[in-house]
Coordinates of C-alpha atoms and ligand atoms in Angstrom, one line a residue:
M196 CA 194.6 132.1 30.0
A197 CA 192.7 135.7 29.3
A198 CA 189.0 135.8 30.7
V199 CA 188.0 137.8 27.9
Q200 CA 190.5 137.3 24.7
K201 CA 188.8 138.5 21.5
D202 CA 190.2 139.1 18.3
F203 CA 192.1 142.0 18.6
K204 CA 191.6 143.1 14.6
K205 CA 187.9 143.3 15.2
S206 CA 187.9 144.9 18.2
V207 CA 187.8 148.8 20.5
V208 CA 190.0 149.4 23.1
Y209 CA 189.2 152.4 25.2
Q210 CA 192.2 153.4 27.4
I211 CA 191.3 154.6 30.8
Y212 CA 194.0 157.6 32.3
I213 CA 193.1 156.2 36.4
K214 CA 193.8 159.6 38.2
S215 CA 191.2 161.4 35.7
F216 CA 188.4 159.0 35.6
C217 CA 185.8 158.9 38.6
D218 CA 186.7 159.5 41.7
S219 CA 184.5 157.7 44.2
N220 CA 186.0 158.8 47.8
G221 CA 186.1 163.2 47.7
D222 CA 189.9 162.7 47.4
G223 CA 190.0 164.0 43.7
I224 CA 191.9 161.6 42.3
G225 CA 190.1 159.1 40.4
D226 CA 190.4 156.1 41.2
L227 CA 189.6 151.7 41.1
P228 CA 186.3 151.3 42.3
G229 CA 185.8 154.4 40.2
I230 CA 186.1 152.8 37.2
T231 CA 184.3 149.9 38.5
S232 CA 181.0 152.6 39.2
K233 CA 181.3 152.8 35.6
L234 CA 181.2 149.8 33.4
D235 CA 178.1 150.0 32.6
Y236 CA 178.4 153.2 30.2
L237 CA 181.4 151.7 29.5
A238 CA 179.5 148.0 28.3
R239 CA 176.8 151.0 26.2
L240 CA 179.5 152.3 24.3
G241 CA 180.4 148.6 23.6
V242 CA 184.4 148.7 24.0
D243 CA 185.4 145.6 23.8
Y244 CA 188.8 146.0 26.2
L245 CA 190.1 148.9 29.1
W246 CA 193.9 150.1 28.7
I247 CA 194.1 151.1 32.2
T248 CA 197.2 153.6 32.3
P249 CA 199.4 152.2 35.7
F250 CA 198.1 152.4 39.3
F251 CA 200.8 151.0 41.2
P252 CA 202.8 152.9 44.1
S253 CA 204.8 156.1 42.6
P254 CA 206.1 159.0 43.9
Q255 CA 203.8 160.3 41.0
R256 CA 206.9 162.3 39.7
D257 CA 205.6 161.4 36.0
N258 CA 201.9 160.7 37.7
G259 CA 202.4 156.3 38.2
Y260 CA 205.2 156.3 34.9
D261 CA 207.7 156.1 37.6
V262 CA 207.2 153.1 39.2
S263 CA 208.4 151.7 43.3
D264 CA 206.8 148.6 43.2
Y265 CA 205.8 146.3 40.5
C266 CA 203.4 144.1 42.0
A267 CA 201.1 146.0 44.1
I268 CA 198.6 149.7 44.2
D269 CA 199.2 152.5 45.3
P270 CA 196.8 153.2 47.9
V271 CA 195.4 156.5 46.4
Y272 CA 193.9 153.9 43.5
G273 CA 192.3 151.9 46.4
T274 CA 193.0 147.5 47.2
M275 CA 194.2 145.0 45.3
R276 CA 190.7 143.9 46.6
D277 CA 188.9 146.7 44.8
F278 CA 191.2 145.6 41.6
D279 CA 190.2 141.3 42.5
T280 CA 187.0 143.6 42.0
L281 CA 187.0 145.6 38.4
V282 CA 188.4 143.1 36.8
A283 CA 185.7 140.2 37.6
A284 CA 182.9 143.4 37.0
A285 CA 184.6 144.0 33.3
H286 CA 184.3 140.1 32.9
E287 CA 180.8 139.6 33.5
R288 CA 180.1 142.8 31.2
G289 CA 182.7 140.7 28.7
I290 CA 184.8 143.8 28.8
G291 CA 188.5 143.2 29.3
I292 CA 191.6 145.0 31.2
M293 CA 194.8 145.2 29.8
L294 CA 197.3 146.4 32.2
D295 CA 199.9 148.9 31.6
M296 CA 203.4 147.6 32.6
V297 CA 206.8 150.2 32.8
L298 CA 210.0 148.1 32.5
C299 CA 212.1 150.2 30.8
H300 CA 212.8 152.3 33.8
T301 CA 211.6 151.7 37.7
S302 CA 211.1 154.7 40.3
T303 CA 214.4 156.1 41.8
E304 CA 211.9 154.8 44.7
H305 CA 211.8 151.3 43.6
E306 CA 214.0 149.0 46.1
W307 CA 216.5 147.9 43.3
F308 CA 217.1 151.6 43.0
Q309 CA 217.6 151.4 46.7
R310 CA 219.3 148.9 46.8
A311 CA 221.8 149.9 44.6
C312 CA 221.9 153.3 46.6
A313 CA 223.1 151.2 49.4
G314 CA 225.8 149.7 47.4
D315 CA 224.3 145.7 46.7
E316 CA 226.7 144.8 43.8
R317 CA 223.8 142.8 42.2
Y318 CA 221.4 145.9 42.3
R319 CA 223.9 148.0 40.4
R320 CA 223.6 145.7 37.5
F321 CA 220.4 146.1 36.9
Y322 CA 221.1 149.5 36.4
I323 CA 223.1 151.8 33.1
L324 CA 225.8 153.5 35.6
R325 CA 228.5 155.1 34.3
D326 CA 231.8 157.3 35.1
G327 CA 231.0 161.2 34.6
R328 CA 233.1 162.7 31.8
G329 CA 236.6 164.4 33.4
S330 CA 235.8 162.4 36.3
M331 CA 239.2 163.0 38.2
R332 CA 238.3 161.2 41.5
A333 CA 236.0 158.5 42.5
D334 CA 234.2 160.6 44.1
D335 CA 233.8 163.3 41.2
P336 CA 231.5 163.6 39.4
G337 CA 232.7 165.4 36.0
E338 CA 230.7 166.2 33.4
P339 CA 227.7 164.1 32.1
P340 CA 229.1 161.2 30.5
T341 CA 227.5 162.0 26.9
N342 CA 225.4 164.8 25.5
W343 CA 222.4 162.5 25.2
Q344 CA 218.7 164.8 26.7
C345 CA 215.8 163.1 28.6
A346 CA 212.2 163.3 26.7
F347 CA 211.4 165.8 29.3
G348 CA 213.5 168.8 29.5
G349 CA 217.6 168.3 30.4
S350 CA 220.5 166.0 30.6
A351 CA 219.4 161.7 30.5
W352 CA 222.1 161.3 33.2
E353 CA 222.0 162.3 36.7
W354 CA 224.8 162.4 38.9
E355 CA 224.2 159.8 42.1
P356 CA 227.2 160.0 45.1
R357 CA 225.4 156.7 46.7
L358 CA 226.1 155.0 43.9
G359 CA 229.4 156.8 42.5
K360 CA 227.5 157.4 39.5
W361 CA 226.2 158.9 36.8
Y362 CA 222.6 157.3 36.0
L363 CA 221.0 157.3 32.7
H364 CA 217.3 158.0 32.6
M365 CA 215.7 158.5 28.9
H366 CA 212.8 160.3 31.7
D367 CA 212.7 162.4 34.5
P368 CA 215.5 162.6 36.5
S369 CA 213.3 160.2 39.3
Q370 CA 213.0 157.7 36.8
P371 CA 216.2 155.2 36.2
D372 CA 216.4 153.5 32.8
L373 CA 217.0 149.2 33.5
D374 CA 219.5 147.4 31.9
W375 CA 217.8 145.1 29.7
T376 CA 221.2 143.6 28.9
N377 CA 221.0 141.8 32.3
P378 CA 219.0 138.7 31.9
E379 CA 218.2 139.3 35.8
V380 CA 216.8 142.3 35.1
R381 CA 214.8 140.9 32.1
A382 CA 213.6 137.5 34.6
A383 CA 212.5 140.6 36.9
C384 CA 209.9 142.7 34.6
A385 CA 208.9 139.0 33.1
D386 CA 208.3 138.3 37.1
V387 CA 206.0 141.3 37.4
V388 CA 204.0 140.2 33.9
R389 CA 203.5 136.6 35.0
F390 CA 202.5 138.0 38.4
W391 CA 199.3 140.1 36.6
R392 CA 198.2 137.9 34.0
D393 CA 197.9 135.0 36.8
R394 CA 195.4 138.2 38.5
G395 CA 193.2 137.4 36.4
V396 CA 194.0 140.3 33.0
D397 CA 193.6 140.3 29.5
G398 CA 196.8 141.9 27.9
F399 CA 199.0 144.2 28.0
R400 CA 200.4 147.5 27.1
F401 CA 203.8 148.2 27.1
D402 CA 205.6 151.7 27.9
V403 CA 208.3 153.1 25.9
V404 CA 209.2 149.6 24.6
S405 CA 211.5 150.4 21.8
L406 CA 213.7 151.2 24.0
L407 CA 214.7 148.8 25.9
S408 CA 217.5 147.3 24.0
K409 CA 220.5 150.7 24.4
P410 CA 223.1 150.5 21.9
E411 CA 226.2 149.2 22.8
V412 CA 228.7 151.7 22.6
I413 CA 227.2 155.0 24.3
E414 CA 228.3 157.8 23.3
D415 CA 227.4 161.5 21.5
V416 CA 225.5 161.8 19.2
P417 CA 225.4 165.6 16.9
G418 CA 223.2 168.4 17.7
D419 CA 222.3 169.4 21.2
G420 CA 221.4 166.2 22.3
S421 CA 217.5 165.1 22.1
A422 CA 218.6 162.9 18.6
C423 CA 219.6 160.3 21.5
R424 CA 215.8 159.0 21.6
S425 CA 216.2 158.3 17.9
L426 CA 219.3 156.3 18.2
V427 CA 218.6 154.4 21.0
A428 CA 214.8 153.4 19.3
D429 CA 214.5 149.8 18.0
G430 CA 217.8 149.3 19.6
P431 CA 220.6 146.4 19.2
H432 CA 218.2 143.0 20.8
V433 CA 214.7 144.8 21.7
H434 CA 213.3 141.6 19.3
E435 CA 214.9 139.5 21.4
Y436 CA 213.9 140.5 24.4
L437 CA 210.6 141.1 24.0
Q438 CA 210.2 137.4 22.5
E439 CA 212.4 136.5 26.0
L440 CA 209.4 138.4 28.1
V441 CA 205.9 137.1 25.8
R442 CA 207.4 133.4 26.4
E443 CA 208.7 133.4 29.5
A444 CA 205.5 135.6 31.0
G445 CA 203.2 133.0 29.0
I446 CA 201.3 136.0 27.7
D447 CA 201.5 134.4 23.9
G448 CA 197.7 134.8 22.2
M449 CA 197.0 137.5 25.2
V450 CA 196.2 141.0 23.5
T451 CA 199.2 143.6 23.6
V452 CA 200.1 147.0 22.6
G453 CA 204.0 148.4 22.6
E454 CA 204.2 152.2 22.4
M455 CA 206.5 152.7 20.2
A456 CA 208.8 156.3 20.7
S457 CA 210.2 157.1 17.4
S458 CA 210.5 153.4 16.2
T459 CA 210.6 152.7 12.0
L460 CA 207.9 151.3 10.5
E461 CA 209.9 148.7 9.5
H462 CA 210.7 147.5 13.4
C463 CA 206.7 148.6 13.9
I464 CA 206.0 145.6 11.8
R465 CA 208.5 143.2 13.3
Y466 CA 207.4 143.7 16.6
S467 CA 203.7 142.8 15.2
R468 CA 203.7 140.2 12.5
P469 CA 202.2 136.9 13.8
E470 CA 205.2 135.4 13.4
S471 CA 207.6 137.3 15.4
N472 CA 205.5 136.4 19.0
E473 CA 206.3 139.7 20.3
L474 CA 202.9 141.9 20.1
S475 CA 199.5 142.3 18.8
M476 CA 200.4 145.6 17.4
T477 CA 202.4 148.9 17.5
F478 CA 201.3 152.3 18.3
N479 CA 203.0 155.0 16.7
F480 CA 203.3 158.6 17.2
H481 CA 204.3 160.4 13.2
H482 CA 200.7 161.6 12.8
L483 CA 201.1 164.0 15.6
K484 CA 204.2 165.8 14.4
V485 CA 202.3 167.4 11.6
D486 CA 202.4 170.6 13.5
Y487 CA 205.5 170.5 15.3
A488 CA 206.9 173.8 13.5
G489 CA 210.9 172.2 12.5
G490 CA 210.0 168.9 14.4
N491 CA 209.8 171.1 17.4
K492 CA 206.9 169.9 20.1
W493 CA 207.4 173.4 21.7
A494 CA 207.0 175.5 18.3
L495 CA 203.4 176.1 16.7
T496 CA 202.3 176.0 12.7
E497 CA 199.0 174.5 12.0
P498 CA 198.8 170.7 10.4
D499 CA 200.2 169.9 7.7
I500 CA 197.4 167.8 6.3
A501 CA 199.7 166.9 2.9
S502 CA 202.6 165.7 5.2
L503 CA 199.3 163.9 7.3
R504 CA 198.0 161.9 4.4
D505 CA 201.4 161.0 3.3
I506 CA 201.6 159.5 6.8
F507 CA 199.0 158.2 7.2
R508 CA 199.0 156.0 3.2
T509 CA 202.8 154.8 4.3
W510 CA 202.0 153.3 7.4
Q511 CA 198.1 152.2 7.0
E512 CA 199.7 150.2 3.4
R513 CA 202.5 149.5 4.0
M514 CA 202.2 147.7 7.6
Q515 CA 199.6 146.0 5.8
E516 CA 202.4 144.3 3.2
G517 CA 204.4 143.6 6.0
G518 CA 201.8 141.6 8.3
G519 CA 201.9 143.9 10.5
W520 CA 198.9 145.9 12.8
N521 CA 198.3 149.6 13.8
A522 CA 196.9 150.0 16.5
L523 CA 194.7 153.7 15.6
F524 CA 194.8 157.1 17.9
W525 CA 194.1 160.4 17.7
D526 CA 194.1 160.8 22.2
N527 CA 195.8 159.9 24.8
H528 CA 197.5 160.8 28.0
D529 CA 201.0 162.4 26.5
Q530 CA 198.1 164.2 23.6
P531 CA 196.0 167.5 23.2
R532 CA 193.7 167.0 22.6
A533 CA 193.3 166.6 18.5
I534 CA 189.8 168.5 18.3
T535 CA 191.6 171.5 19.3
R536 CA 194.1 170.8 17.0
F537 CA 192.7 170.1 13.9
G538 CA 190.4 172.6 13.9
G539 CA 187.4 172.6 16.5
R540 CA 187.4 175.3 18.6
E541 CA 184.7 176.9 17.6
L542 CA 181.3 175.2 19.8
V543 CA 178.6 177.4 18.8
G544 CA 175.6 176.8 17.8
E545 CA 173.0 174.5 19.0
R546 CA 174.5 171.9 17.9
G547 CA 178.4 172.9 17.8
G548 CA 180.4 174.4 14.7
S549 CA 183.8 173.2 13.8
W550 CA 184.1 171.2 17.3
E551 CA 181.2 169.0 16.6
H552 CA 182.3 168.1 12.8
V553 CA 186.7 167.8 13.8
G554 CA 185.7 165.4 16.2
K555 CA 183.4 162.8 14.7
M556 CA 185.5 163.4 11.0
L557 CA 188.3 161.8 13.5
A558 CA 186.3 158.9 14.8
I559 CA 185.1 158.8 11.6
M560 CA 188.8 158.2 10.2
S561 CA 190.4 156.5 13.0
F562 CA 187.5 153.9 13.1
S563 CA 187.7 152.8 9.1
M564 CA 191.3 152.7 8.7
Q565 CA 193.6 149.1 9.2
G566 CA 194.3 148.8 13.3
T567 CA 192.7 148.8 16.4
P568 CA 191.0 151.9 17.0
Y569 CA 191.6 153.2 20.5
I570 CA 189.4 155.5 22.6
F571 CA 190.8 157.8 25.2
Q572 CA 188.3 158.7 27.4
G573 CA 186.6 161.8 27.2
D574 CA 186.6 161.6 23.3
E575 CA 183.6 160.3 23.1
L576 CA 182.0 163.3 24.6
G577 CA 184.3 165.9 22.2
M578 CA 186.3 166.8 24.9
T579 CA 188.9 169.4 23.4
N580 CA 192.0 171.5 25.4
A581 CA 191.8 172.8 28.8
G582 CA 192.2 176.1 28.1
Y583 CA 193.9 177.1 31.4
A584 CA 194.6 180.5 32.2
S585 CA 197.6 180.4 34.2
I586 CA 200.7 178.2 34.7
A587 CA 199.5 177.4 38.3
D588 CA 196.5 175.2 36.5
F589 CA 199.3 173.6 35.1
D590 CA 200.2 169.9 36.6
D591 CA 203.2 168.2 34.4
V592 CA 206.7 168.0 35.2
E593 CA 207.5 167.6 30.9
S594 CA 204.9 171.3 30.7
K595 CA 206.3 173.4 33.6
N596 CA 210.3 172.4 32.6
N597 CA 208.9 173.7 29.0
Y598 CA 207.0 176.9 29.6
R599 CA 210.9 177.5 31.6
I600 CA 213.0 176.7 28.7
L601 CA 210.6 179.2 26.4
L602 CA 210.5 181.9 29.4
E603 CA 214.7 181.2 28.8
G604 CA 215.0 181.2 25.4
G605 CA 213.0 185.0 25.6
A606 CA 209.9 184.1 25.3
T607 CA 206.8 186.6 27.3
E608 CA 205.0 184.9 29.6
E609 CA 202.6 185.0 27.7
E610 CA 203.6 183.5 24.8
A611 CA 204.9 180.4 26.9
L612 CA 201.8 180.0 28.4
H613 CA 200.0 179.8 24.5
V614 CA 202.4 177.3 23.9
V615 CA 202.0 175.4 26.9
N616 CA 197.9 175.3 26.3
E617 CA 198.6 174.4 22.6
R618 CA 201.3 171.5 23.7
S619 CA 200.8 170.2 27.2
R620 CA 200.0 166.7 28.2
D621 CA 197.8 167.9 31.0
N622 CA 195.3 169.0 27.8
G623 CA 194.2 165.1 27.5
R624 CA 194.5 165.1 31.7
T625 CA 191.5 166.8 32.7
P626 CA 188.9 165.7 33.9
M627 CA 186.4 163.4 32.4
Q628 CA 183.2 164.9 31.9
W629 CA 180.7 163.0 33.2
T630 CA 178.5 165.8 34.1
A631 CA 177.6 169.2 33.7
G632 CA 176.9 169.8 37.3
E633 CA 180.6 171.4 39.7
H634 CA 183.7 169.2 38.7
A635 CA 181.9 167.9 36.4
G636 CA 180.8 165.2 38.0
F637 CA 184.5 163.3 38.2
T638 CA 184.5 164.1 41.9
T639 CA 182.8 165.3 45.2
G640 CA 186.0 166.9 46.3
T641 CA 188.2 169.2 44.7
P642 CA 189.7 167.7 41.7
W643 CA 193.3 167.2 41.5
L644 CA 193.4 169.0 38.1
A645 CA 191.3 171.9 36.9
V646 CA 187.4 170.9 34.6
P647 CA 187.9 172.5 31.7
D648 CA 184.8 175.5 32.2
N649 CA 183.1 174.2 28.8
H650 CA 181.7 171.0 30.7
V651 CA 178.3 173.2 30.7
R652 CA 177.9 171.5 27.6
V653 CA 180.2 168.8 27.1
N654 CA 179.7 166.0 29.3
A655 CA 178.4 162.3 29.5
Q656 CA 174.8 163.3 31.2
G657 CA 173.7 166.0 28.6
E658 CA 174.7 163.4 25.2
E659 CA 173.1 159.6 26.8
G660 CA 170.7 159.2 24.6
V661 CA 170.6 162.6 22.2
P662 CA 170.4 161.7 18.4
G663 CA 173.3 163.1 16.9
S664 CA 175.4 163.4 19.8
M665 CA 178.9 163.0 20.1
L666 CA 178.4 159.8 22.2
E667 CA 175.6 158.7 20.1
F668 CA 178.3 159.1 17.0
Y669 CA 180.5 156.4 18.6
R670 CA 178.5 154.3 19.6
A671 CA 177.1 153.8 16.5
L672 CA 181.1 153.6 14.4
V673 CA 181.6 150.5 17.4
R674 CA 179.1 148.4 16.4
L675 CA 179.5 149.4 13.1
R676 CA 183.2 148.4 13.3
H677 CA 181.6 145.0 15.0
E678 CA 179.3 144.3 12.7
L679 CA 181.2 145.1 9.3
P680 CA 183.8 142.5 8.4
V681 CA 184.9 144.9 5.5
L682 CA 186.3 147.4 8.1
A683 CA 187.9 145.3 10.0
E684 CA 189.8 143.3 7.7
G685 CA 189.9 145.1 3.8
R686 CA 193.0 145.2 2.2
V687 CA 193.1 149.3 2.4
R688 CA 194.7 151.9 -0.1
F689 CA 194.7 155.2 0.1
L690 CA 193.0 157.3 -2.8
D691 CA 194.0 160.1 -4.8
A692 CA 190.9 162.7 -3.7
G693 CA 192.1 165.6 -7.0
V694 CA 193.5 169.1 -7.6
A695 CA 190.6 170.8 -5.5
A696 CA 190.9 168.9 -2.3
P697 CA 194.5 169.6 -1.1
Q698 CA 192.6 168.9 2.7
V699 CA 191.4 166.2 1.7
I700 CA 192.4 162.3 2.7
A701 CA 190.3 160.2 1.3
F702 CA 191.0 155.6 1.7
E703 CA 189.5 152.7 0.7
R704 CA 188.4 149.2 2.1
T705 CA 188.1 145.9 0.3
L706 CA 186.5 142.6 1.1
G707 CA 185.4 140.2 -1.0
G708 CA 182.8 142.1 -2.7
V709 CA 182.3 144.9 -1.0
R710 CA 184.2 148.3 -0.3
T711 CA 184.4 151.1 1.2
V712 CA 185.6 154.6 0.7
T713 CA 186.7 156.9 4.1
V714 CA 187.3 160.9 2.8
C715 CA 187.6 162.8 5.4
S716 CA 187.9 166.2 4.9
F717 CA 190.2 169.5 6.9
D718 CA 189.6 171.9 5.2
D719 CA 187.7 174.6 7.2
A720 CA 186.2 175.5 3.9
P721 CA 184.2 173.6 0.9
C722 CA 186.2 171.6 -1.3
C723 CA 185.5 169.0 -4.2
V724 CA 186.6 165.6 -4.4
R725 CA 187.4 163.5 -8.0
G726 CA 187.7 160.3 -8.9
L727 CA 187.4 158.2 -6.4
E728 CA 185.1 156.7 -8.1
L729 CA 181.6 157.2 -5.9
A730 CA 179.3 156.2 -8.2
G731 CA 176.5 154.8 -7.2
M732 CA 177.3 154.3 -3.4
Q733 CA 175.4 155.1 -0.2
C734 CA 177.2 157.3 2.1
M735 CA 176.9 154.9 4.8
V736 CA 178.3 157.3 8.3
G737 CA 178.6 161.0 7.7
N738 CA 179.1 163.9 10.4
Y739 CA 175.8 166.3 9.2
D740 CA 172.9 165.7 9.8
E741 CA 172.1 165.8 5.6
A742 CA 174.4 162.9 4.1
P743 CA 176.3 163.6 1.2
A744 CA 175.5 162.1 -2.2
P745 CA 178.2 161.8 -5.2
A746 CA 177.4 163.1 -8.7
E747 CA 176.6 161.4 -11.5
D748 CA 179.9 162.3 -12.5
G749 CA 181.9 160.9 -9.0
S750 CA 182.5 164.0 -7.9
L751 CA 181.3 165.1 -4.1
E752 CA 181.2 168.9 -2.8
L753 CA 182.2 168.8 0.7
R754 CA 181.1 171.0 3.7
P755 CA 183.9 171.9 6.3
F756 CA 185.5 169.7 8.1
E757 CA 182.6 167.2 6.4
A758 CA 183.5 163.4 6.9
A759 CA 182.1 159.9 5.5
I760 CA 182.3 156.0 4.8
F761 CA 180.3 155.2 2.0
L762 CA 179.4 152.0 1.1
R763 CA 178.6 149.2 -2.3
Ligands
NOJ1045 C1 205.0 157.0 27.7 C2 203.8 157.2 29.1 O1 202.5 157.0 28.3 C3 204.6 158.7 29.7 O2 203.0 159.2 30.2 C4 205.4 158.4 30.3 O3 205.9 159.7 30.7 C5 206.4 157.9 29.7 N1 206.0 156.7 28.4 C6 207.7 157.4 30.4 O4 207.5 156.7 31.5
CA1046 CA1 190.0 158.8 45.2

């Protein structure tokens, strides 16, 4: 069993995007020895688990989420010995390692797909193959079998002449989906998970696991085909498959999190309640769509805070009622940086204007809600969007596809660049800002993705040990989360902050006789909250130098983007 087995409800997880974390050998790409070299930094931050994004052999069409061999290490990231060294060194510091399992699809370069293309019947049955619409002969592709669109733009079907069929890919054409109705596929995937369990890891993150079980009938969806994602999510056998995987791979009791693309609340409860024996917790993404105009990621609008509040209220209270458990996060390698999204654009003055307040406000929120907080590398420094000057600076396949789609739709280059700068996944993938020096101390070579200019100001070395810095603030929150049971286990209830505070999100946690109230203002102007029963409560942590104090009538004046946790 796992060497590090902590109660996931009391833990804090740190996500490492390996390619951008720390480069040990000057090739411009982060690697396993780079992570090992930063373990003391992570131990000082106080985190319990590291989730490391995929480092398996891969043609890197989707930065490692296109895996060509599940049980090996891509030489660019190091060797199996480097991996064992990392695991042992993390364990010495009481830190557990969680690996990223990409079992919904392989790379087209995976041996299974290659064998299928070579005509091996057994492996043809590993993938989802269909004839084309209107095809008259075996070698005539016809049209794609359905109107389904893949996640990165374009049809979800690709014609492969060697197969004589179209194959389904919910993501890039280089990522064919596996057919989980095939017991041999399920057994092969369980072997992969068991392999890493036996190698000493402590937990797993499962990539787009809500999409494992496809609908029994694969047919057109209404509209432009992008609705196929919700159709595929939480499919007919997904819970059975997960239970079987946990059983067969022998990972019951290990910490696990599922990435739930387009999943519903009811299913997230089922995935994560203990009696299901599926997962410890789930990621959902509904709160990160509140700035999509008309639900379209590539159409910009200001974040809708009323919707944000409703989404959190619903997910927090109902997951709790159903016995489920949330994974709490604002950022990951698929998201632009939340600090920029929610108004922290000004990095001015000695301490940093709205940048500082928004960064700390978001941290206060995720560290005091129900669930397990995740820190994405650089959150703890206050890293922001990249602000690239040219489309040539971007790397991500989704960003490049959508830049092209925006131009085809009539946008100017300047407009399309602006949208991509706001929405690109590369914003979350820029190199970790270790120092104010060249390439932010990430590499001695040329980084694979350009370092944002603000690393001269926002970096670990400059924040280390500096009272009030973002880094020290995060450390204090991790400590608080470990020390104050009400934050980990208390009952959550959302509160109404009154008509004069429409941009405020407030909630309480209660355990025994202890009550905390968290107040977060997303407003760039001052406001006043009422009705939170704050009279007599003490501010335990806040994002301004002087703590906010409730008036005798319990009302509270808040400064722009102010946030605090009160305790009684
Ligand atoms: C979710 C991952 O986080 C993302 O980076 C990837 O592109 C897709 N799943 C497909 O694997
Ligand atoms: Ca390297």
